[in-house]
Coordinates of C-alpha atoms and ligand atoms in Angstrom, one line a residue:
M1 CA 125.7 37.6 162.5
T2 CA 122.5 35.7 161.9
G3 CA 121.7 32.1 160.8
N4 CA 119.3 30.0 158.8
L5 CA 118.0 27.0 160.6
L6 CA 115.2 24.4 160.6
V7 CA 114.0 22.5 163.7
Q8 CA 111.9 19.5 162.8
N9 CA 109.6 17.3 164.9
A10 CA 109.9 19.2 168.2
M11 CA 107.2 19.7 170.9
M12 CA 106.9 23.5 170.4
V13 CA 105.9 25.5 173.4
L14 CA 103.9 28.3 171.7
P15 CA 102.3 31.1 173.7
D16 CA 98.8 29.5 173.6
R17 CA 99.5 25.7 173.1
V18 CA 102.1 23.0 173.0
V19 CA 102.2 21.3 169.6
E20 CA 104.5 19.0 167.7
G21 CA 105.9 20.7 164.6
D22 CA 108.7 22.4 162.7
L23 CA 110.1 25.9 163.0
R24 CA 112.2 27.8 160.5
V25 CA 114.6 30.7 161.3
A26 CA 115.7 32.7 158.3
N27 CA 118.3 35.5 158.6
G28 CA 118.1 35.2 162.4
R29 CA 114.3 35.6 162.6
I30 CA 111.5 33.1 163.1
K31 CA 110.0 32.8 159.7
T32 CA 107.5 30.0 159.9
V33 CA 105.9 27.9 162.6
A34 CA 104.3 24.9 161.1
P35 CA 102.7 21.6 162.1
Q36 CA 104.9 18.5 162.0
G37 CA 106.2 17.7 158.5
G38 CA 105.2 21.1 157.3
L39 CA 108.6 22.4 156.4
V40 CA 111.2 20.8 154.1
P41 CA 114.9 21.6 154.4
Q42 CA 116.3 24.4 152.1
N43 CA 119.8 24.9 150.8
G44 CA 122.2 26.4 153.3
E45 CA 120.0 25.6 156.4
T46 CA 121.3 24.0 159.6
I47 CA 118.9 21.1 160.2
I48 CA 118.1 20.1 163.8
D49 CA 116.2 17.0 164.6
G50 CA 113.9 17.9 167.6
T51 CA 112.5 14.4 168.0
G52 CA 111.9 13.8 171.7
L53 CA 112.8 17.4 172.6
H54 CA 110.8 20.5 173.7
L55 CA 111.4 23.7 171.7
L56 CA 111.2 26.8 173.9
P57 CA 112.0 30.4 173.2
G58 CA 115.5 31.2 174.4
A59 CA 115.2 32.1 178.1
I60 CA 116.1 35.6 179.3
D61 CA 117.8 36.2 182.6
P62 CA 117.3 39.9 183.5
H63 CA 119.4 39.8 186.7
V64 CA 123.0 38.7 186.6
H65 CA 126.3 40.0 188.0
F66 CA 129.1 39.0 185.5
R67 CA 131.9 40.9 187.3
D68 CA 133.3 42.5 184.2
P69 CA 135.3 44.7 184.5
G70 CA 137.0 44.1 187.7
N71 CA 136.9 40.5 188.9
P72 CA 137.6 38.1 185.9
E73 CA 138.7 35.4 188.4
K74 CA 135.0 35.1 189.4
E75 CA 133.4 35.7 185.9
D76 CA 133.7 37.9 182.9
L77 CA 131.3 38.7 180.1
G78 CA 132.8 35.7 178.1
S79 CA 132.6 33.1 180.8
G80 CA 129.2 34.4 182.1
S81 CA 127.7 34.4 178.6
R82 CA 129.0 30.8 178.0
A83 CA 127.5 29.7 181.3
A84 CA 124.2 31.4 180.3
V85 CA 123.9 29.7 176.9
A86 CA 124.8 26.3 178.4
G87 CA 121.7 26.8 180.5
G88 CA 119.5 27.9 177.5
I89 CA 119.7 31.6 178.4
T90 CA 119.8 33.6 175.1
A91 CA 119.7 37.1 176.6
F92 CA 121.0 38.6 179.9
L93 CA 120.8 41.9 181.7
D94 CA 123.9 42.6 183.8
M95 CA 124.1 44.6 187.1
P96 CA 126.3 47.7 187.6
N97 CA 128.2 46.7 190.8
T98 CA 131.3 45.9 188.9
V99 CA 134.8 47.4 189.5
P100 CA 134.6 50.2 188.7
N101 CA 130.8 50.6 189.1
A102 CA 128.9 51.2 185.9
T103 CA 127.6 54.6 186.8
N104 CA 128.2 56.7 183.7
R105 CA 128.0 56.6 179.9
E106 CA 131.6 55.8 179.4
A107 CA 131.4 52.7 181.6
L108 CA 128.2 51.5 179.9
E109 CA 129.7 52.0 176.4
A110 CA 132.8 50.0 177.5
K111 CA 130.7 47.1 178.8
I112 CA 128.6 47.0 175.6
A113 CA 131.8 46.9 173.6
L114 CA 133.3 44.2 175.8
A115 CA 130.1 42.1 175.4
G116 CA 130.2 42.6 171.7
D117 CA 133.7 41.0 171.7
K118 CA 133.2 38.3 174.2
A119 CA 129.5 37.3 174.7
V120 CA 127.7 34.8 172.6
N121 CA 124.2 35.9 173.4
H122 CA 122.1 39.1 173.6
H123 CA 123.0 41.6 176.4
G124 CA 121.8 44.7 178.2
F125 CA 123.3 46.6 181.1
F126 CA 122.0 48.6 184.1
I127 CA 123.4 52.0 185.0
G128 CA 124.0 52.1 188.8
A129 CA 122.5 55.0 190.7
T130 CA 124.5 57.1 193.1
N131 CA 123.5 60.2 195.0
H132 CA 124.9 62.5 192.3
N133 CA 124.7 60.9 188.9
V134 CA 121.3 61.9 187.5
A135 CA 122.9 63.6 184.5
D136 CA 124.7 60.3 183.7
M137 CA 121.5 58.4 184.0
Q138 CA 119.8 60.8 181.7
S139 CA 122.7 60.5 179.2
V140 CA 122.1 56.8 178.6
E141 CA 118.3 56.8 178.5
G142 CA 117.1 55.0 175.4
M143 CA 120.5 53.8 174.4
D144 CA 120.7 50.3 172.8
G145 CA 122.1 47.9 175.4
V146 CA 121.0 50.0 178.4
C147 CA 118.0 48.4 180.1
G148 CA 117.5 50.7 183.0
I149 CA 118.7 52.1 186.3
K150 CA 119.6 50.0 189.3
I151 CA 119.2 51.4 192.8
F152 CA 120.6 49.6 195.8
M153 CA 118.4 51.0 198.6
G154 CA 120.3 48.8 201.1
S155 CA 124.0 47.9 201.2
S156 CA 125.0 44.7 199.5
T157 CA 128.0 43.5 197.4
G158 CA 130.0 46.6 196.4
D159 CA 129.4 50.2 197.5
L160 CA 126.5 51.3 195.4
L161 CA 123.9 52.7 197.7
V162 CA 121.1 55.4 197.5
H163 CA 118.9 55.4 200.6
E164 CA 118.2 59.0 201.6
Q165 CA 114.8 60.2 200.6
K166 CA 116.0 63.5 198.9
Y167 CA 118.3 61.6 196.6
L168 CA 115.7 58.9 195.8
E169 CA 113.2 61.7 195.0
N170 CA 115.7 63.4 192.7
I171 CA 116.2 60.2 190.7
F172 CA 112.5 59.3 190.4
A173 CA 111.7 62.8 189.5
N174 CA 114.3 63.4 186.8
T175 CA 114.9 60.1 185.0
G176 CA 112.9 58.0 182.6
G177 CA 112.8 54.4 181.6
I178 CA 112.7 51.7 184.3
I179 CA 114.2 51.8 187.8
A180 CA 115.1 48.4 189.3
T181 CA 115.4 48.5 193.1
H182 CA 117.2 46.2 195.5
A183 CA 114.7 46.8 198.2
E184 CA 116.2 46.5 201.7
D185 CA 115.9 49.4 204.1
E186 CA 119.4 50.7 204.9
D187 CA 118.6 52.3 208.3
R188 CA 117.0 49.2 209.6
L189 CA 119.7 47.0 208.1
Q190 CA 122.5 48.9 209.8
S191 CA 120.8 48.9 213.2
R192 CA 120.1 45.2 212.9
I193 CA 123.7 44.4 211.7
A194 CA 124.9 46.1 214.9
Q195 CA 122.4 44.2 217.0
F196 CA 123.3 40.8 215.5
K197 CA 127.1 41.4 215.8
G198 CA 128.6 38.3 217.4
R199 CA 126.1 35.8 215.8
T200 CA 128.1 33.4 213.6
D201 CA 125.4 30.9 212.9
I202 CA 124.0 31.2 209.4
A203 CA 120.4 31.3 210.6
A204 CA 121.2 34.8 211.9
H205 CA 121.3 36.1 208.3
A206 CA 117.6 35.9 207.6
E207 CA 116.8 37.0 211.1
C208 CA 119.0 40.1 210.7
R209 CA 118.1 41.1 207.2
D210 CA 114.5 40.4 208.1
V211 CA 111.2 40.6 206.2
E212 CA 110.5 44.1 207.7
C213 CA 113.7 45.4 206.1
A214 CA 112.5 44.3 202.7
L215 CA 108.9 45.3 203.2
I216 CA 109.8 48.9 204.3
A217 CA 111.9 49.4 201.2
T218 CA 109.4 47.8 198.8
K219 CA 106.7 50.1 200.1
R220 CA 109.0 53.2 199.9
A221 CA 110.1 52.4 196.3
S222 CA 106.4 51.8 195.3
A223 CA 105.4 55.2 196.8
L224 CA 108.1 56.9 194.9
A225 CA 107.1 55.2 191.7
K226 CA 103.5 56.3 192.2
D227 CA 104.3 59.9 193.2
H228 CA 106.5 60.4 190.2
D229 CA 104.6 58.2 187.7
H230 CA 107.8 56.2 187.1
R231 CA 108.1 52.6 186.0
L232 CA 109.6 50.5 188.8
H233 CA 110.8 46.9 188.9
I234 CA 111.4 45.4 192.4
V235 CA 114.2 42.8 192.1
H236 CA 114.4 39.5 193.9
L237 CA 111.3 39.4 196.1
T238 CA 112.0 37.1 199.0
S239 CA 109.1 37.4 201.4
G240 CA 105.5 36.3 201.4
A241 CA 104.6 39.7 203.0
E242 CA 106.1 41.7 200.1
A243 CA 104.4 39.5 197.6
D244 CA 101.0 39.8 199.4
W245 CA 101.3 43.5 199.7
L246 CA 102.2 43.9 196.0
T247 CA 99.2 41.9 194.9
S248 CA 96.9 44.8 195.8
N249 CA 99.4 47.6 195.4
K250 CA 101.5 47.1 192.3
G251 CA 99.1 48.6 189.7
D252 CA 100.4 49.3 186.2
L253 CA 103.7 51.0 187.1
I254 CA 105.3 48.2 189.2
T255 CA 106.6 44.8 188.2
T256 CA 108.6 42.3 190.2
E257 CA 110.7 39.1 190.0
V258 CA 111.6 36.1 192.2
C259 CA 114.9 34.1 192.1
T260 CA 115.0 30.4 191.4
Q261 CA 116.8 29.9 194.7
H262 CA 114.0 31.6 196.7
L263 CA 111.5 29.2 195.0
T264 CA 113.7 26.2 195.8
F265 CA 115.5 26.7 199.2
D266 CA 114.3 27.4 202.7
Q267 CA 115.8 27.6 206.2
D268 CA 116.7 23.9 206.1
D269 CA 118.7 24.2 203.0
V270 CA 120.5 27.3 204.5
E271 CA 121.4 25.1 207.4
E272 CA 122.7 22.4 205.2
L273 CA 124.5 24.5 202.5
G274 CA 125.9 27.1 204.9
V275 CA 127.6 30.1 203.2
R276 CA 126.9 28.6 199.7
A277 CA 123.3 29.7 200.3
L278 CA 124.3 33.1 201.7
M279 CA 122.8 35.9 199.7
N280 CA 121.1 39.3 200.0
P281 CA 118.2 39.4 200.5
P282 CA 118.4 36.1 202.3
I283 CA 116.8 32.7 201.6
R284 CA 113.9 32.8 204.1
Y285 CA 111.4 30.3 205.4
T286 CA 109.1 27.5 204.0
E287 CA 106.0 29.7 204.2
D288 CA 107.8 32.5 202.2
K289 CA 108.8 30.0 199.6
E290 CA 105.3 28.7 199.2
N291 CA 103.8 32.1 199.2
L292 CA 106.2 33.2 196.4
W293 CA 105.1 30.3 194.4
R294 CA 101.4 31.3 195.0
R295 CA 102.1 34.9 193.9
L296 CA 104.0 33.8 190.9
K297 CA 101.1 31.6 189.8
D298 CA 98.5 34.4 190.4
G299 CA 100.5 36.8 188.3
T300 CA 101.7 39.2 191.0
I301 CA 105.3 38.2 190.3
D302 CA 106.1 38.8 186.6
C303 CA 109.3 36.8 186.1
V304 CA 111.9 34.3 187.4
V305 CA 115.5 35.3 187.5
T306 CA 118.8 34.1 189.0
D307 CA 120.7 37.0 190.6
H308 CA 123.7 35.0 189.3
A309 CA 126.3 36.4 191.7
P310 CA 129.5 34.3 191.5
H311 CA 131.9 34.4 194.4
T312 CA 134.8 31.9 194.8
L313 CA 134.5 29.1 197.3
E314 CA 137.8 30.4 198.7
A315 CA 136.3 33.8 199.4
K316 CA 133.2 32.0 200.9
S317 CA 135.4 29.9 203.1
V318 CA 135.8 32.5 205.8
G319 CA 132.3 31.6 207.0
Y320 CA 129.4 33.6 208.2
P321 CA 129.1 36.6 208.7
N322 CA 132.2 37.6 206.7
A323 CA 131.7 35.5 203.6
P324 CA 130.5 37.4 200.5
A325 CA 126.8 37.1 199.7
G326 CA 125.6 35.6 196.4
M327 CA 125.6 32.4 194.4
P328 CA 125.9 31.4 190.8
G329 CA 122.8 30.2 188.9
V330 CA 122.6 31.4 185.3
E331 CA 123.2 28.0 183.8
T332 CA 121.0 26.0 186.1
S333 CA 117.8 28.2 186.3
L334 CA 116.0 26.8 183.3
P335 CA 116.7 23.1 184.1
L336 CA 115.8 23.8 187.7
M337 CA 112.5 25.4 186.8
L338 CA 111.7 22.7 184.3
T339 CA 112.5 20.1 187.0
H340 CA 109.9 21.9 189.2
A341 CA 107.5 21.6 186.3
M342 CA 108.2 17.9 185.8
N343 CA 107.7 17.4 189.5
G344 CA 104.3 18.9 189.2
K345 CA 104.9 22.3 190.8
C346 CA 103.9 24.2 187.6
S347 CA 103.6 23.6 183.8
V348 CA 106.3 24.0 181.1
T349 CA 104.1 26.7 179.6
D350 CA 104.3 28.5 183.0
V351 CA 108.1 28.3 182.9
V352 CA 108.1 29.9 179.4
K353 CA 105.8 32.6 180.6
W354 CA 108.1 33.4 183.6
M355 CA 111.5 33.0 182.0
C356 CA 111.0 34.0 178.4
A357 CA 107.9 36.2 177.7
G358 CA 107.9 37.7 181.3
P359 CA 111.3 39.3 181.2
A360 CA 110.8 40.5 177.6
R361 CA 107.5 42.2 178.7
V362 CA 108.9 43.8 181.9
Y363 CA 111.9 45.4 180.1
G364 CA 110.2 46.0 176.8
M365 CA 112.6 43.8 174.7
K366 CA 111.4 43.9 171.2
N367 CA 110.6 40.6 169.4
K368 CA 111.8 38.4 172.2
G369 CA 110.4 35.7 174.5
S370 CA 107.9 33.9 172.3
L371 CA 107.9 31.4 169.4
L372 CA 106.1 33.7 167.1
E373 CA 106.7 34.5 163.4
G374 CA 108.8 37.7 163.1
F375 CA 110.4 37.3 166.5
D376 CA 114.1 36.8 167.0
G377 CA 115.4 33.3 166.3
D378 CA 116.5 32.7 169.9
L379 CA 115.7 29.1 170.9
T380 CA 116.5 26.4 173.2
L381 CA 115.7 22.7 172.7
V382 CA 115.4 20.9 176.0
D383 CA 115.3 17.2 177.1
L384 CA 112.5 16.7 179.6
E385 CA 113.0 12.9 179.6
T386 CA 116.4 12.4 181.2
R387 CA 117.2 13.1 184.8
R388 CA 120.8 13.6 185.9
T389 CA 122.6 14.6 189.1
I390 CA 124.5 17.9 188.7
T391 CA 127.8 18.4 190.6
D392 CA 130.3 21.3 190.9
A393 CA 132.4 19.7 188.2
D394 CA 129.7 20.1 185.6
V395 CA 129.4 23.9 185.5
W396 CA 130.7 26.6 183.1
T397 CA 130.7 29.5 185.6
R398 CA 134.3 30.4 186.4
V399 CA 133.8 30.0 190.1
G400 CA 133.3 26.3 189.5
W401 CA 130.5 25.4 191.9
T402 CA 126.7 25.4 192.1
P403 CA 124.4 25.6 195.0
Y404 CA 122.5 22.7 193.4
D405 CA 125.5 20.3 193.7
G406 CA 124.0 16.8 194.2
M407 CA 120.5 17.7 192.9
E408 CA 118.8 15.6 190.2
L409 CA 117.7 17.8 187.3
T410 CA 115.9 17.4 184.1
G411 CA 115.3 19.9 181.2
L412 CA 119.0 20.2 180.2
P413 CA 119.3 22.2 176.9
I414 CA 120.4 20.1 174.0
W415 CA 120.7 23.0 171.7
T416 CA 120.9 26.8 172.4
I417 CA 120.4 29.0 169.4
V418 CA 120.9 32.8 169.2
D419 CA 119.6 34.7 166.1
G420 CA 119.5 31.3 164.3
I421 CA 123.2 30.5 165.3
P422 CA 123.8 27.4 167.4
V423 CA 126.0 28.4 170.4
H424 CA 125.8 25.4 172.7
K425 CA 125.2 21.7 172.2
R426 CA 124.7 18.6 174.2
T427 CA 123.9 15.0 173.3
V428 CA 121.1 13.3 175.2
G429 CA 122.9 11.3 177.9
G430 CA 126.3 12.7 176.8
S431 CA 128.6 14.9 178.9
F432 CA 126.8 17.1 181.3
R433 CA 128.7 20.3 180.3
G434 CA 128.2 19.7 176.6
E435 CA 130.1 21.6 174.0
A436 CA 130.5 25.3 173.3
I437 CA 130.1 26.3 169.7
G438 CA 131.6 29.3 168.0
A439 CA 134.1 31.9 169.0
P440 CA 133.6 34.7 171.5
G441 CA 131.4 37.3 169.9
C442 CA 130.0 34.9 167.3
A443 CA 126.4 35.7 168.2
G444 CA 124.3 38.2 170.3
R445 CA 123.7 41.9 170.1
A446 CA 123.1 44.8 172.4
I447 CA 119.4 44.5 173.1
Q448 CA 117.0 47.3 172.0
F449 CA 114.5 48.4 174.6
R450 CA 111.3 50.1 173.6
Ligands
DOR1 O1 123.7 38.3 197.4 C1 123.9 39.2 196.6 N1 125.0 39.2 195.8 N2 123.0 40.3 196.6 C2 123.3 41.4 195.9 O2 122.5 42.3 196.0 C3 124.5 41.5 195.1 C4 125.1 40.2 194.8 C5 126.5 40.3 194.3 O3 126.8 41.1 193.4 O4 127.4 39.5 194.9
ZN2 ZN1 121.6 41.1 192.2

């Protein structure tokens, strides 16, 4: 389904300038971008008054874990997609460590079908690499709705893992498209986990899964990409050392991303938040956080993502080190980054570059990520004037909590629009959660990757 819609009088964040104006979506595509007052309503159009709001391309989160199939009590493609659009995310890419793991064509087709029924925004899925599924990976290459291959080089949530060189070589040598790696070195990880046994203080997490663990794997994956001339995307960079190394070594084949939480939290937040802030790779130190910002601004880091990884507070309540790693974030990432922008950390244009155009470029999503005529009518209108304190009670994710509980945010989406169809709405100063619009499956498609 597609819609016809006119946004009037908004501050439009275009690729090269921010300008007040009107934007028309016809049959789901951006038809016209015009100066203020340039477009008059037509029959059958939904009219949105953008006065006082900023109009952004819909944000894209290329790193979420929606737990479907397998763990609907944490999230499913319906609840995850709803949470996403509440946060202005009009497209997501979902990771393969579901139950069962998404490691073959059948599992991918099932996920795409489920998303078609339940999601309200655009979607793509990773196939998970194992030691023995190269033929499966080949069988989904180029399929609509399949964004790439995910390799866990170090153990994390679930049992997906490929760390031996011969298997990694085999995958890089015999697949196409893009490989996304969780870069932590399994050998070092296991020896350090044994060494840190007995430590129950949360600070041990970053000491155990240390920078060296991440740097070794980042270098190994990069060498494989270069040896086999294979596109590589290194997910959730956490250390200044990796970012610095990539600055002079990423070349044309390699891209990378950083999570909102690694740009926001450091060791003091880990101390305060405890297992809520537990994730892999860990939240590190102030100097890492600042270096990640620097490398984001200088273009080394291509995009900002969430690694939305919902776990229930009940599961987390066992404490460190047995609590599951990961935190929700898909619905807070855009407001959080816009809050950083309004606090002077970056510009709103930067946020659009990192959360809209960046992910579209990295994954080759056609016609997405910019307010340009001919591009998809995926939009979000955000309020940069009002500041409000978010609490656990405000969220859409099924796990019902946010690591940002108690934080003051601005940049809440007032409208989220997918292919010209409104899917989420708030009123300025109204309820924090706002209102879901449309039935499951009312909008969104399996994304085409070039
Ligand atoms: O903290 C994490 N949680 N890191 C991962 O790599 C996986 C994720 C999850 O799925 O829970
Ligand atoms: Zn992840």
